[in-house]
Coordinates of C-alpha atoms in Angstrom, one line a residue:
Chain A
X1 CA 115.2 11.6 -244.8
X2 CA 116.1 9.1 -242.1
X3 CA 114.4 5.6 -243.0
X4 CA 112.0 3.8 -240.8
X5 CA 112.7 -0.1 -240.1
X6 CA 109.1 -1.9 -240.2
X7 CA 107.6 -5.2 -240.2
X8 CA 109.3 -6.1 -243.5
X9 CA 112.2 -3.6 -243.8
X10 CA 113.1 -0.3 -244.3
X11 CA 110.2 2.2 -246.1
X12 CA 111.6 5.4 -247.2
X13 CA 111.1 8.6 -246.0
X14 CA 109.4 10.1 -248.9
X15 CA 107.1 7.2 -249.5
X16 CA 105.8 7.9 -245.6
X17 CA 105.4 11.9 -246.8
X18 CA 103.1 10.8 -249.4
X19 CA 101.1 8.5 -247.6
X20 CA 101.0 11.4 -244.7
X21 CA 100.2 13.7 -247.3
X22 CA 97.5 12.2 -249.0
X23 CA 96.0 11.1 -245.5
X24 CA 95.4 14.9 -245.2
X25 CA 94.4 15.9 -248.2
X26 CA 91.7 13.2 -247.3
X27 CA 91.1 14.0 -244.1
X28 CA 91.0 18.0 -244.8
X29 CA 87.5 18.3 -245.0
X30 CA 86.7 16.8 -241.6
X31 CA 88.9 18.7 -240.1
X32 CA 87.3 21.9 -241.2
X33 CA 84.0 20.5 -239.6
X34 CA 85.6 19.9 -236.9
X35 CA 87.0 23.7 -236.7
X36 CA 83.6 24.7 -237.6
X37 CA 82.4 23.2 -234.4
X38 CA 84.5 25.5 -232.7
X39 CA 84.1 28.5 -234.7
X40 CA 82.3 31.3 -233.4
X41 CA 80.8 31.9 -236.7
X42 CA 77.8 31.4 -238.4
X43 CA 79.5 31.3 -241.9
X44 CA 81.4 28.5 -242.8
X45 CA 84.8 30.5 -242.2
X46 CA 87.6 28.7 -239.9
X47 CA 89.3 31.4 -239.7
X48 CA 86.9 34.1 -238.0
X49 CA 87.2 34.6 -234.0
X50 CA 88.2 32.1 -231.1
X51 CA 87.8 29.1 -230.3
X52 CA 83.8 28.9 -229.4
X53 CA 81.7 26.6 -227.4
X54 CA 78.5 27.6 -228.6
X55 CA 77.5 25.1 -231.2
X56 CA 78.0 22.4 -228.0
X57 CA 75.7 24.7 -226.3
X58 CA 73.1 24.7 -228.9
X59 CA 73.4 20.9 -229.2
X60 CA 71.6 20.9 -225.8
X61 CA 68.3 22.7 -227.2
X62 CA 65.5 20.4 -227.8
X63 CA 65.5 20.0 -231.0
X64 CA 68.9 18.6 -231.8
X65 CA 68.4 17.1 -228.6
X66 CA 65.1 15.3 -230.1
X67 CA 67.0 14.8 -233.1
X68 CA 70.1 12.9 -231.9
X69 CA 68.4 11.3 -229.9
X70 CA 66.0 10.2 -232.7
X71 CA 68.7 8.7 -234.6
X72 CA 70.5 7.0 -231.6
X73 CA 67.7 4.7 -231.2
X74 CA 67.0 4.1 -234.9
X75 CA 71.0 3.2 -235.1
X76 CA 70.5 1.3 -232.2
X77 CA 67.3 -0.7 -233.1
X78 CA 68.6 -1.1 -236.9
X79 CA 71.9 -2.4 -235.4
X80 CA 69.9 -4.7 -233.6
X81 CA 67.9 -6.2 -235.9
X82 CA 70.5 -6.2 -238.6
X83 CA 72.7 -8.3 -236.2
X84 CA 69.3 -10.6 -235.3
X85 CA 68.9 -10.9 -239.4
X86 CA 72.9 -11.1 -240.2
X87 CA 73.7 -13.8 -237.5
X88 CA 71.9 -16.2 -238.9
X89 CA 71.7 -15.9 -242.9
X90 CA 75.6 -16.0 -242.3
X91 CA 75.8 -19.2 -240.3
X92 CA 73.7 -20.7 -243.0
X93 CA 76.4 -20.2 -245.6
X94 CA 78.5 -21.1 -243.8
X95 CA 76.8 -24.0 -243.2
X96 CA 75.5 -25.1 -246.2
X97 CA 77.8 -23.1 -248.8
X98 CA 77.0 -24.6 -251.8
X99 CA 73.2 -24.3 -251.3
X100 CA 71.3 -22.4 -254.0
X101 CA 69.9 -20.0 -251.1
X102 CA 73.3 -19.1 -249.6
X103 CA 74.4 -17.9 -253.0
X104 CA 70.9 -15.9 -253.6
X105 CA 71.5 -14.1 -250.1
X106 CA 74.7 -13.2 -251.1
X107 CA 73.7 -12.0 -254.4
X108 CA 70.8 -10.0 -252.5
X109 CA 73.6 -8.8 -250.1
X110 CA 75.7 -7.5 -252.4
X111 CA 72.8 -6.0 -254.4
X112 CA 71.9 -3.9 -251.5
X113 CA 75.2 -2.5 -251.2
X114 CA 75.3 -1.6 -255.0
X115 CA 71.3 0.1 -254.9
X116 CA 71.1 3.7 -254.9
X117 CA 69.5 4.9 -251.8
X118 CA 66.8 7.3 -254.3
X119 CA 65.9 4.3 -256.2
X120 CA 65.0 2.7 -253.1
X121 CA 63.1 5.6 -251.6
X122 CA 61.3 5.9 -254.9
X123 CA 60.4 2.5 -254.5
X124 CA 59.4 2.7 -250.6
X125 CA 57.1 5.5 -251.6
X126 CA 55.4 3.8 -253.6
X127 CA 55.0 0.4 -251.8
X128 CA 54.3 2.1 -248.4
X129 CA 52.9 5.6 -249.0
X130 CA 53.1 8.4 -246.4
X131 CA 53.8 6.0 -243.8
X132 CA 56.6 7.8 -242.0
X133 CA 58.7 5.0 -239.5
X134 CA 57.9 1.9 -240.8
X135 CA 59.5 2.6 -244.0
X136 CA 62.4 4.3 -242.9
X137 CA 63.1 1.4 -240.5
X138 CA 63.0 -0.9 -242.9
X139 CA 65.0 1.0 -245.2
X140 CA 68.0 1.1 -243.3
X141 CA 67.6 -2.2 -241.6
X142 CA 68.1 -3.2 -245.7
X143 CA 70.8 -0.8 -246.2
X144 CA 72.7 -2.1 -242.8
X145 CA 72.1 -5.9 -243.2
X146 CA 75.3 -6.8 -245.5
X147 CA 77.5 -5.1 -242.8
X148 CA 77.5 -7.6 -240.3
X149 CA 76.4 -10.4 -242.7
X150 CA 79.9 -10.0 -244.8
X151 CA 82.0 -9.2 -241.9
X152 CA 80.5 -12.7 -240.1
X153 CA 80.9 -14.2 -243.4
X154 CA 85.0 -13.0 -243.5
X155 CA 85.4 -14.5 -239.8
X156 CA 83.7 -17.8 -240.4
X157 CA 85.8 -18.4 -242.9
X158 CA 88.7 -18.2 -240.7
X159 CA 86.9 -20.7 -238.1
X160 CA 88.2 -24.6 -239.2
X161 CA 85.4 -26.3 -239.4
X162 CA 86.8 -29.3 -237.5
X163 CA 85.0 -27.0 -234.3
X164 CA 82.1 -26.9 -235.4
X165 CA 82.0 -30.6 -236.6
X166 CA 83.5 -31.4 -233.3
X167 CA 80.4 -29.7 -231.7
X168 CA 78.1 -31.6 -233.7
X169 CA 79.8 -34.8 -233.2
X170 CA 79.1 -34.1 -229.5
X171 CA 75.6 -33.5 -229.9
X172 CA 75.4 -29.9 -230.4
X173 CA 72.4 -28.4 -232.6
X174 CA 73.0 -26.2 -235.2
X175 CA 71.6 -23.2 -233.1
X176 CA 73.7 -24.1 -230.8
X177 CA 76.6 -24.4 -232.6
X178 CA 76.0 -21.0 -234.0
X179 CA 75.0 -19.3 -230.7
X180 CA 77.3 -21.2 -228.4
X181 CA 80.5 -22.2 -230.4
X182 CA 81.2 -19.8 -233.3
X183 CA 79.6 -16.8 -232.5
X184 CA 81.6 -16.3 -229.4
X185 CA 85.0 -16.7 -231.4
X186 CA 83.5 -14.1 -233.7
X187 CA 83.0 -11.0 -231.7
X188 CA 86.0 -8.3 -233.2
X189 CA 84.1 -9.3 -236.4
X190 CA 80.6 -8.9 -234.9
X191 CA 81.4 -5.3 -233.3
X192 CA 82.5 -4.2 -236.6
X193 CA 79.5 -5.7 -238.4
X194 CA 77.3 -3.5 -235.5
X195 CA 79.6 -0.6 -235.9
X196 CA 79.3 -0.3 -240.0
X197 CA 75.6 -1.3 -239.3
X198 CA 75.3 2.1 -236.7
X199 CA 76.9 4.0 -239.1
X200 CA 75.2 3.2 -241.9
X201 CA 72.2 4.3 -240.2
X202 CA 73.7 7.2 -238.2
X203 CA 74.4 8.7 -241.8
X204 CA 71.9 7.1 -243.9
X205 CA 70.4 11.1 -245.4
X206 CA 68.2 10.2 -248.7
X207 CA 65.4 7.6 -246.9
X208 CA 65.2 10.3 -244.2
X209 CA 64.6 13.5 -246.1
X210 CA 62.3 11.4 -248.8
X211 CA 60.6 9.4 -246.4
X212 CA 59.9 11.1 -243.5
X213 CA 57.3 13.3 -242.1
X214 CA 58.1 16.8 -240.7
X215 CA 57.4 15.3 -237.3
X216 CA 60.0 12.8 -237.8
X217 CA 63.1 14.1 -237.4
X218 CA 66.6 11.9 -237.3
X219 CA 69.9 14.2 -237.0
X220 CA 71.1 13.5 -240.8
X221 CA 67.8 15.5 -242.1
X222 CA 68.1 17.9 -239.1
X223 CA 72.0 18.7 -241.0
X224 CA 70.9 18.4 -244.1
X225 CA 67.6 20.8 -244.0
X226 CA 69.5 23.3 -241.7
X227 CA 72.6 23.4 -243.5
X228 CA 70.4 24.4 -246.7
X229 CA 68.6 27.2 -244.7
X230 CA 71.0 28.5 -242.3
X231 CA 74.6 28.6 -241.2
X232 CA 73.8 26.4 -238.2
X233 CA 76.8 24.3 -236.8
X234 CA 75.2 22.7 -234.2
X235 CA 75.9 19.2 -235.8
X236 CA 79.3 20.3 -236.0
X237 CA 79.7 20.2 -232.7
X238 CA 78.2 16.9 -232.3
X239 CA 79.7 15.3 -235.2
X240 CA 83.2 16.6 -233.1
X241 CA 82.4 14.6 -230.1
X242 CA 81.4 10.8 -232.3
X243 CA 83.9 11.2 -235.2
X244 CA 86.6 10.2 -233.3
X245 CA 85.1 7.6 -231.3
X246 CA 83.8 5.8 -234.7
X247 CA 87.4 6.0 -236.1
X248 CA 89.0 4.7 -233.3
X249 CA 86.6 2.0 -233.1
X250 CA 86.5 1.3 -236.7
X251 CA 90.4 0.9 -236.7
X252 CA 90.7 -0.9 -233.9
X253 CA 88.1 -3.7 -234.9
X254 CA 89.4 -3.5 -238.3
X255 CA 92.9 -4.4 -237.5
X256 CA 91.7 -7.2 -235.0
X257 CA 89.4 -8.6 -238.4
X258 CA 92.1 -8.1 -241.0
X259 CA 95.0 -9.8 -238.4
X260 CA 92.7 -12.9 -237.3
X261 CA 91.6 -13.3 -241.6
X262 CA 95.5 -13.4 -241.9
X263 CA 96.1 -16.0 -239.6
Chain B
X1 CA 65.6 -35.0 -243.1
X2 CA 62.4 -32.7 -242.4
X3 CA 64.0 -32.1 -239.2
X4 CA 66.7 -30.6 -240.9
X5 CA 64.9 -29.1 -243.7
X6 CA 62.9 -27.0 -240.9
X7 CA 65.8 -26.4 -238.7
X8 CA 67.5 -24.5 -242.0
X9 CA 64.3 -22.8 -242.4
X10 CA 64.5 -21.1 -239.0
X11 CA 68.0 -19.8 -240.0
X12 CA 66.2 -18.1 -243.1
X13 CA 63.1 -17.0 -242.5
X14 CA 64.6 -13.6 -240.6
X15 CA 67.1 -12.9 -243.7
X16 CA 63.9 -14.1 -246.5
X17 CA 61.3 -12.0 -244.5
X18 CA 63.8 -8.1 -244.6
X19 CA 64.5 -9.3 -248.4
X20 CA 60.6 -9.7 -249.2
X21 CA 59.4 -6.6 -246.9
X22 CA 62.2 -4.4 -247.8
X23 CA 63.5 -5.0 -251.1
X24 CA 61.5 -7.4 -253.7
X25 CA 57.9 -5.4 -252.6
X26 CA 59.2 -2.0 -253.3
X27 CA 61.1 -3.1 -256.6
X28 CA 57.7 -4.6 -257.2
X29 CA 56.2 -1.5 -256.6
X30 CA 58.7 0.8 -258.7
X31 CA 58.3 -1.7 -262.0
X32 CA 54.7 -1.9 -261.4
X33 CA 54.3 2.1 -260.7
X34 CA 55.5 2.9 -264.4
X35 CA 52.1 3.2 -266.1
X36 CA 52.5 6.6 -267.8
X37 CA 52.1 6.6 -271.1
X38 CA 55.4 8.0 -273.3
X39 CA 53.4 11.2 -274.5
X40 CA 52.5 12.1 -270.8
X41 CA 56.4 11.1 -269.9
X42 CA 57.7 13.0 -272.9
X43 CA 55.9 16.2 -271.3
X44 CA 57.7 15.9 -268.2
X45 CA 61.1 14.8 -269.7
X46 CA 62.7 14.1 -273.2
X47 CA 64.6 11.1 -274.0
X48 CA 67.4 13.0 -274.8
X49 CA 67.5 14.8 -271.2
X50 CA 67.5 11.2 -270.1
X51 CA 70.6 10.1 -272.4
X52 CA 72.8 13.4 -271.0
X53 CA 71.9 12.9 -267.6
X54 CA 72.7 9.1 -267.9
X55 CA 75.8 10.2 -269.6
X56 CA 77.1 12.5 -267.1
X57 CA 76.8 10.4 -264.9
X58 CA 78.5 7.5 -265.9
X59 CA 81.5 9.9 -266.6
X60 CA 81.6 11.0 -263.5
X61 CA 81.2 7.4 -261.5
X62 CA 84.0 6.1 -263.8
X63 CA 86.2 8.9 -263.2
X64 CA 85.6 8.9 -259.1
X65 CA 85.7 5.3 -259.6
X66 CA 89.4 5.0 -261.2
X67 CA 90.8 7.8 -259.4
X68 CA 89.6 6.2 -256.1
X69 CA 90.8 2.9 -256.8
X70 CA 94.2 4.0 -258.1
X71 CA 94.2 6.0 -254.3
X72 CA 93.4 3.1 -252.4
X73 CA 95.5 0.9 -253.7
X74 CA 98.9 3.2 -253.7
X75 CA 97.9 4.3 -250.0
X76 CA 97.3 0.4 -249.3
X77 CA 100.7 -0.5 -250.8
X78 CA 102.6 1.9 -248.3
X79 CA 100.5 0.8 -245.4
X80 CA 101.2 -2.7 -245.7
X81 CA 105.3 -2.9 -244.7
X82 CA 104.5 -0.7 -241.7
X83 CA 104.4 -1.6 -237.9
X84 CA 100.8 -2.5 -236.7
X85 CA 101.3 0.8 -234.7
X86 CA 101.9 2.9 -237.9
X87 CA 99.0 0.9 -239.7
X88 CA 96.6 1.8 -236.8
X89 CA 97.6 5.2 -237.4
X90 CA 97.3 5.6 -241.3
X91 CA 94.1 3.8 -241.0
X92 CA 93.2 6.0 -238.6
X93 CA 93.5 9.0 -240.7
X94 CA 91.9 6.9 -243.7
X95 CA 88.4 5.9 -241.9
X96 CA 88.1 9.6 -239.7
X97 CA 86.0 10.8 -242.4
X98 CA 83.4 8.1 -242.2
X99 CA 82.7 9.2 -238.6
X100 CA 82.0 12.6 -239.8
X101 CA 78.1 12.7 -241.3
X102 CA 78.5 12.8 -245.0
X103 CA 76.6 16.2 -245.2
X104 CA 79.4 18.2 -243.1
X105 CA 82.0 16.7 -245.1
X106 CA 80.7 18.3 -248.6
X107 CA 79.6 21.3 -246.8
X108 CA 83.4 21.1 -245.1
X109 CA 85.0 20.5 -249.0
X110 CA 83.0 23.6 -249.9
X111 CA 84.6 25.6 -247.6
X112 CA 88.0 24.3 -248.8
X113 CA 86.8 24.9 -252.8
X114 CA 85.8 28.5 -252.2
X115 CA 87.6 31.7 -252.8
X116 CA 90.3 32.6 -249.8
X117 CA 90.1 29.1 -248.3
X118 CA 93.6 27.6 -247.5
X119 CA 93.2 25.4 -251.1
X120 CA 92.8 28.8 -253.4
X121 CA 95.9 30.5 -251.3
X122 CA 98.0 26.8 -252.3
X123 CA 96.3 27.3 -256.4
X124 CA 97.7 30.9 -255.7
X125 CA 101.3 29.6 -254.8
X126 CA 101.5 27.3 -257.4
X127 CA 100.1 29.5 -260.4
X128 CA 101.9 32.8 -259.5
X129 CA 101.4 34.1 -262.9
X130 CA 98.2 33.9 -263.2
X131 CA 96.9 37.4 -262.2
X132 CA 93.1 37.7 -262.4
X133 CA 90.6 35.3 -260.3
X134 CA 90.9 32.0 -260.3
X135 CA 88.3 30.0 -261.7
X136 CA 85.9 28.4 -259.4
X137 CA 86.2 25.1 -259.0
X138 CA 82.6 24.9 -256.8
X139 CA 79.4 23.6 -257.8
X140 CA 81.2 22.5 -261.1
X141 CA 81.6 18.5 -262.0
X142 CA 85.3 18.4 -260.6
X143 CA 84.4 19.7 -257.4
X144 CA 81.4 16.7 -257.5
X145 CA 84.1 14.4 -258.4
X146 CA 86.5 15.5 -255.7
X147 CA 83.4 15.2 -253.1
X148 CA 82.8 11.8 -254.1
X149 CA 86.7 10.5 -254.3
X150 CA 86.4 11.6 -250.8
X151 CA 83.7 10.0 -250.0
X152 CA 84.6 6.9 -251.6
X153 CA 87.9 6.2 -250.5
X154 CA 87.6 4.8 -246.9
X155 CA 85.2 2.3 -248.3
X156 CA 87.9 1.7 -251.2
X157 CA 91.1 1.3 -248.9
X158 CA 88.5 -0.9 -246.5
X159 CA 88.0 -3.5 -249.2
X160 CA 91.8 -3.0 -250.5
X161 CA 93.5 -4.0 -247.5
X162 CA 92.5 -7.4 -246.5
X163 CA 93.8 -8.4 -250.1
X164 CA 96.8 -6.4 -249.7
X165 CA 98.2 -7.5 -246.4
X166 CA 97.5 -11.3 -247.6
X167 CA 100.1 -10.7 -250.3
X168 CA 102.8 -13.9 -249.9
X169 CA 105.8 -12.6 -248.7
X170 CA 108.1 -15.2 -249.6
X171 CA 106.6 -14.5 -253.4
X172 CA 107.6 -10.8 -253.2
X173 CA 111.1 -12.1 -251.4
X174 CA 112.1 -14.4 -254.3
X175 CA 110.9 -12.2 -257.0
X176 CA 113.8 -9.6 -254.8
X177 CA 116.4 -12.5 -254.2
X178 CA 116.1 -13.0 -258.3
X179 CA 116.8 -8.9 -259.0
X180 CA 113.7 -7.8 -260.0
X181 CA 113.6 -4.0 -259.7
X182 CA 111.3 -2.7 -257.3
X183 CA 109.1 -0.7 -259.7
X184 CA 108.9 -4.4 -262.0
X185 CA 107.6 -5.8 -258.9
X186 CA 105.0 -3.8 -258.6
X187 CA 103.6 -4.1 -261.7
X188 CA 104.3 -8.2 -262.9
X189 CA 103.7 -9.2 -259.0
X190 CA 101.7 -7.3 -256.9
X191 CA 99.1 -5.9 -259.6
X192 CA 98.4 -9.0 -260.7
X193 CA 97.7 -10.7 -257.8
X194 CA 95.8 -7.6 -256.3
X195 CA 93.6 -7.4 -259.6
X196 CA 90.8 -9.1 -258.9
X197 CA 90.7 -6.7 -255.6
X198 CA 91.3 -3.8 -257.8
X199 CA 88.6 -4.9 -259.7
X200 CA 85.8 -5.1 -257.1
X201 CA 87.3 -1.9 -255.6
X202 CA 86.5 0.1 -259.2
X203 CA 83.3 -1.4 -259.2
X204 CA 82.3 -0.7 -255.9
X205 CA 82.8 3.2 -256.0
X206 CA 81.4 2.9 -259.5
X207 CA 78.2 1.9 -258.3
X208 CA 78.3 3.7 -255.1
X209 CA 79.3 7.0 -257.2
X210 CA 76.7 6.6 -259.3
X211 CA 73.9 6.5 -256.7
X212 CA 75.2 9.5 -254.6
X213 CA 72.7 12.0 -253.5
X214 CA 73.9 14.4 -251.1
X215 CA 77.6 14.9 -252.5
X216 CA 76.4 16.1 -256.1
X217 CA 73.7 17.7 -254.8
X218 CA 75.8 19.8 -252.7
X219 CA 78.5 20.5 -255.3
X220 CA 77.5 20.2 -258.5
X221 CA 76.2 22.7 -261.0
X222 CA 73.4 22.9 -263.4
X223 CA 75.5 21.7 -266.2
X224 CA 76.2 18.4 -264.4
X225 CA 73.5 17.1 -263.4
X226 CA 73.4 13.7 -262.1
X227 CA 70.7 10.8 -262.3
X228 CA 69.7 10.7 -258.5
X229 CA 70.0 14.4 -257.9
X230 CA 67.1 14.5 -261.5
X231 CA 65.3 11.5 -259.5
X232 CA 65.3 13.7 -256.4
X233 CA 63.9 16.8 -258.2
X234 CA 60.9 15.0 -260.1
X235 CA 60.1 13.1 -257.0
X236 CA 59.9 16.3 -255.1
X237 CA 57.9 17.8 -257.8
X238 CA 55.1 15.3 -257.5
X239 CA 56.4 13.2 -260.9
X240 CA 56.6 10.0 -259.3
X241 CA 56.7 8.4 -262.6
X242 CA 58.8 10.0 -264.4
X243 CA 61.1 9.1 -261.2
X244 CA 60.1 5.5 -261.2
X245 CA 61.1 5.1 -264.7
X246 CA 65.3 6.8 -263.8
X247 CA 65.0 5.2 -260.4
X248 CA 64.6 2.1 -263.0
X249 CA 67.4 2.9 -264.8
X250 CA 69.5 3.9 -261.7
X251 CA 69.0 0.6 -260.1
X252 CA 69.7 -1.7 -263.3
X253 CA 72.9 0.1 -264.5
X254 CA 75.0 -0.1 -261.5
X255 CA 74.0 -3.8 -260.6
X256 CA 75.1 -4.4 -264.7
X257 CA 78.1 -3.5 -264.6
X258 CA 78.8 -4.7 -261.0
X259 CA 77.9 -8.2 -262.1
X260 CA 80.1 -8.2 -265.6
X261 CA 83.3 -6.9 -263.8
X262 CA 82.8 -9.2 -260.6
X263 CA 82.6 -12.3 -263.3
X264 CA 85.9 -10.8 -264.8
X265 CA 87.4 -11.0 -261.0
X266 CA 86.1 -14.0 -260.6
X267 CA 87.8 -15.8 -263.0
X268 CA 91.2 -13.5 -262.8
X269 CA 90.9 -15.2 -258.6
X270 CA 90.6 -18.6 -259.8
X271 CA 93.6 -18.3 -262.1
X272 CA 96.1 -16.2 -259.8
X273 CA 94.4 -19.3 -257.1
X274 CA 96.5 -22.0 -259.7
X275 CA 99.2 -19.5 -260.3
X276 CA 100.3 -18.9 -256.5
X277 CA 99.8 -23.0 -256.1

């Protein structure tokens, strides 16, 4: 097999057919969903019928409607607030490194990422009861937080920190350092903090089906309690129409991140 | 001074405030919420149901977590020479699943686990001899492991990378202009340097493995019954203390064995630090 030239010379044609291979095999099962969203089947069969439109269809009946509409706004306010709590706690380490609080928010940080979600729910339970919102809001504002507070962390350290001494040599408070003199050097980082932060909500299932009333219903319990109970592939058909545009997004901020930490 | 002291407050008191409310009160709660006494637990579940379930699965986060690992970091390895064209790309492929809700993508590896899905017609062309059914691979602990190397490795190849692409260049050049063989290269340069990455790679899908829900709920079987997936069934049952107590155990074990490798990669960073100066 012909070799490709790259970067940093030549890569063989068989080392590309394993990384293509093993992309696949990774990527199979997504693509099956994503068949699935076309399928006109209620079993979960990719091969049955033509190509089908009705699971988009179905996406427009109120409840999945309700649903995804549901978890937009939770994504969207945890995001939020995540970003409001991350912004901060990150420009004081950065700030003050060697402080005894920087290094307990990171330990807490990377705690959170380590936590098993049902330990957590067990634990909301208990502290909040049948509450149905406030806990779940919290919960995933918790599980969101590191995103965007690691992924500021990673570009700050790329910032020299003549600017920001510069900035305060000129008079510049800390908030506005932060607001008006990193932060805006910082934004590939800051979208992909808010994008792992949306998705960590957007998929976050166990706080939803433990915590949550039957009134409540976000579009990760709506796949989880139908998928049990029926064939229904309506959030197939929606997962079909956001997969890609989290990929792409994902990549494309990654790449920007990982190039700028290079540098 | 109190100026300042005040001023850094600010910066904390969003951060100190979602740690309080979100994390120490609830922890509080779950230590505080174990008040059964061990004959009333021991009704509800034996010690030794505890020590299999615990068992099981450890084995299976270990597993998920080498076999994920060793992925990430091959697949890392041939991303890095590419173009930043071909990178996009292989990422790409890498993070799609992520997009996809993590309930579709077991219910999609179910599909491709059960009998006359495209994988049974490959097991078919690759054991031609065998002439009765094959055995099913579904709800069994490989197909759990499988479900959660899948579900682990974007997150692995995502903390890979960075580490990967910093590699010095002009270290792997010299180690080539002084006739090192490729594969010797790999394993007294580039290993080394990448273990403390490798490191916090394995115990990352370790602990994220270990608190999966919906993946070994979905395909796991009876036999293999995992510590969240027992949390979930006495918590659904009403036993909330019996569920406290694992939800305990669940939360203490990953963060142990987080903290003693991360020390490990600590110290391996500090000396590659001296090595590469």
């Amino acid at each position: 097999m012909q070799n490709i030239k790259t970067d940093s010379g030549s890569l063989s044609g068989k080392r590309i057919l394993a990384a293509v291979l093993l992309s696949i095999v990774m990527a199979a099962p997504a693509i099956v969903v994503y068949r699935l969203a076309f399928s006109s089947s209620h079993f979960l069969d990719v091969r049955t019928g033509p190509i089908n439109f009705q699971w988009f269809v179905a996406a427009t009946t109120p409840y999945w409607l309700n649903a995804t509409i549901t978890s937009v706004l939770l994504a969207l306010g945890v995001t939020s607030a995540a970003i409001f709590i991350a912004v901060p706690a990150a420009f004081y380490h950065f700030r003050w490194p060697g402080a005894l609080s920087s290094r307990a928010i990171d330990l807490a940080a990377t705690a959170i990422l380590l936590i098993p979600p049902i330990s957590l729910a067990v634990g909301y339970f208990r502290s909040f009861g049948d509450v149905s919102i406030l806990p779940l809001v919290l919960g995933h504002v918790l599980l969101a937080f590191p995103f965007p507070y690691f992924s500021l962390r990673v570009g700050l350290a790329s910032v020299p920190s003549d600017v920001s001494d510069a900035a305060g040599l000129l008079g510049a408070s800390d908030f506005d350092i932060m607001l008006r003199v990193l932060l805006p050097t910082l934004r590939s980082y800051l979208l992909l903090g808010a994008l792992l932060a949306f998705l960590t909500s957007w998929d976050e299932t166990v706080l939803s089906v433990f915590l949550t009333r039957p009134d409540l219903v976000t579009l990760p319990k709506a796949v989880w309690e139908t998928m049990q109970r029926e064939r229904n592939l309506t959030a197939a058909a929606i997962n079909a129409i956001v997969a890609p545009l989290f990929a792409i997004s994902i990549v494309q901020l990654f790449i920007q991140s990982s190039k700028k930490a290079k540098l | 001074m109190a100026a300042s002291l005040t001023a850094r407050l600010w910066f904390l008191i969003p951060v100190l405030l979602l740690l309080i409310a979100g994390l120490v009160f609830p922890l509080y709660s779950l230590v505080s919420g174990i008040n059964a006494s061990p004959e009333s637990m021991s009704r509800v579940l034996s010690l030794d149901v505890i020590i299999h379930v615990q068992m099981t699965t450890l084995r299976i986060a270990g597993l998920v977590a080498i076999l994920s690992t060793v992925l990430a970091t091959s697949v890392t390895l041939l991303i890095r020479p590419l173009t930043s064209a071909m990178q996009r790309v292989a990422l790409l492929v890498c993070f799609f699943p992520l997009g996809v809700h993590i309930a579709f993508r077991v219910f999609g590896i179910q599909y491709l686990m059960s009998s006359g899905s495209p994988f049974s017609y490959l097991l078919r062309y690759v054991f031609p001899w065998w002439t009765g059914d094959l055995p099913s691979l579904l709800f069994t602990e490989i197909a759990t492991v499988i479900g959660l190397i899948h579900w682990t490795f974007p997150t692995a190849v995502l903390v890979m990378f960075p580490p990967t692409l910093k590699l010095r260049e002009d270290l792997l050049e010299a180690a080539s202009l002084l006739g090192a063989p490729r594969f010797a290269t790999l394993v007294r340069l580039m290993l080394p340097l990448l273990l403390p990455a490798i490191l916090l790679t394995f115990s990352l899908t370790f602990c994220l493995a270990y608190g999966a829900f919906i993946t070994p709920a979905a395909l796991g079987g009876l036999n293999d019954i995992t510590l969240s997936r027992l949390i979930g069934a006495l918590f659904n049952e009403g036993q909330s203390d019996s569920a406290s107590l694992l939800a305990m155990i669940g939360l203490v074990t990953p963060l142990m064995i987080f903290g003693a490798i991360y020390i490990l990669a600590s110290w391996l960073k500090r000396r590659n630090a001296e090595y590469q100066n």
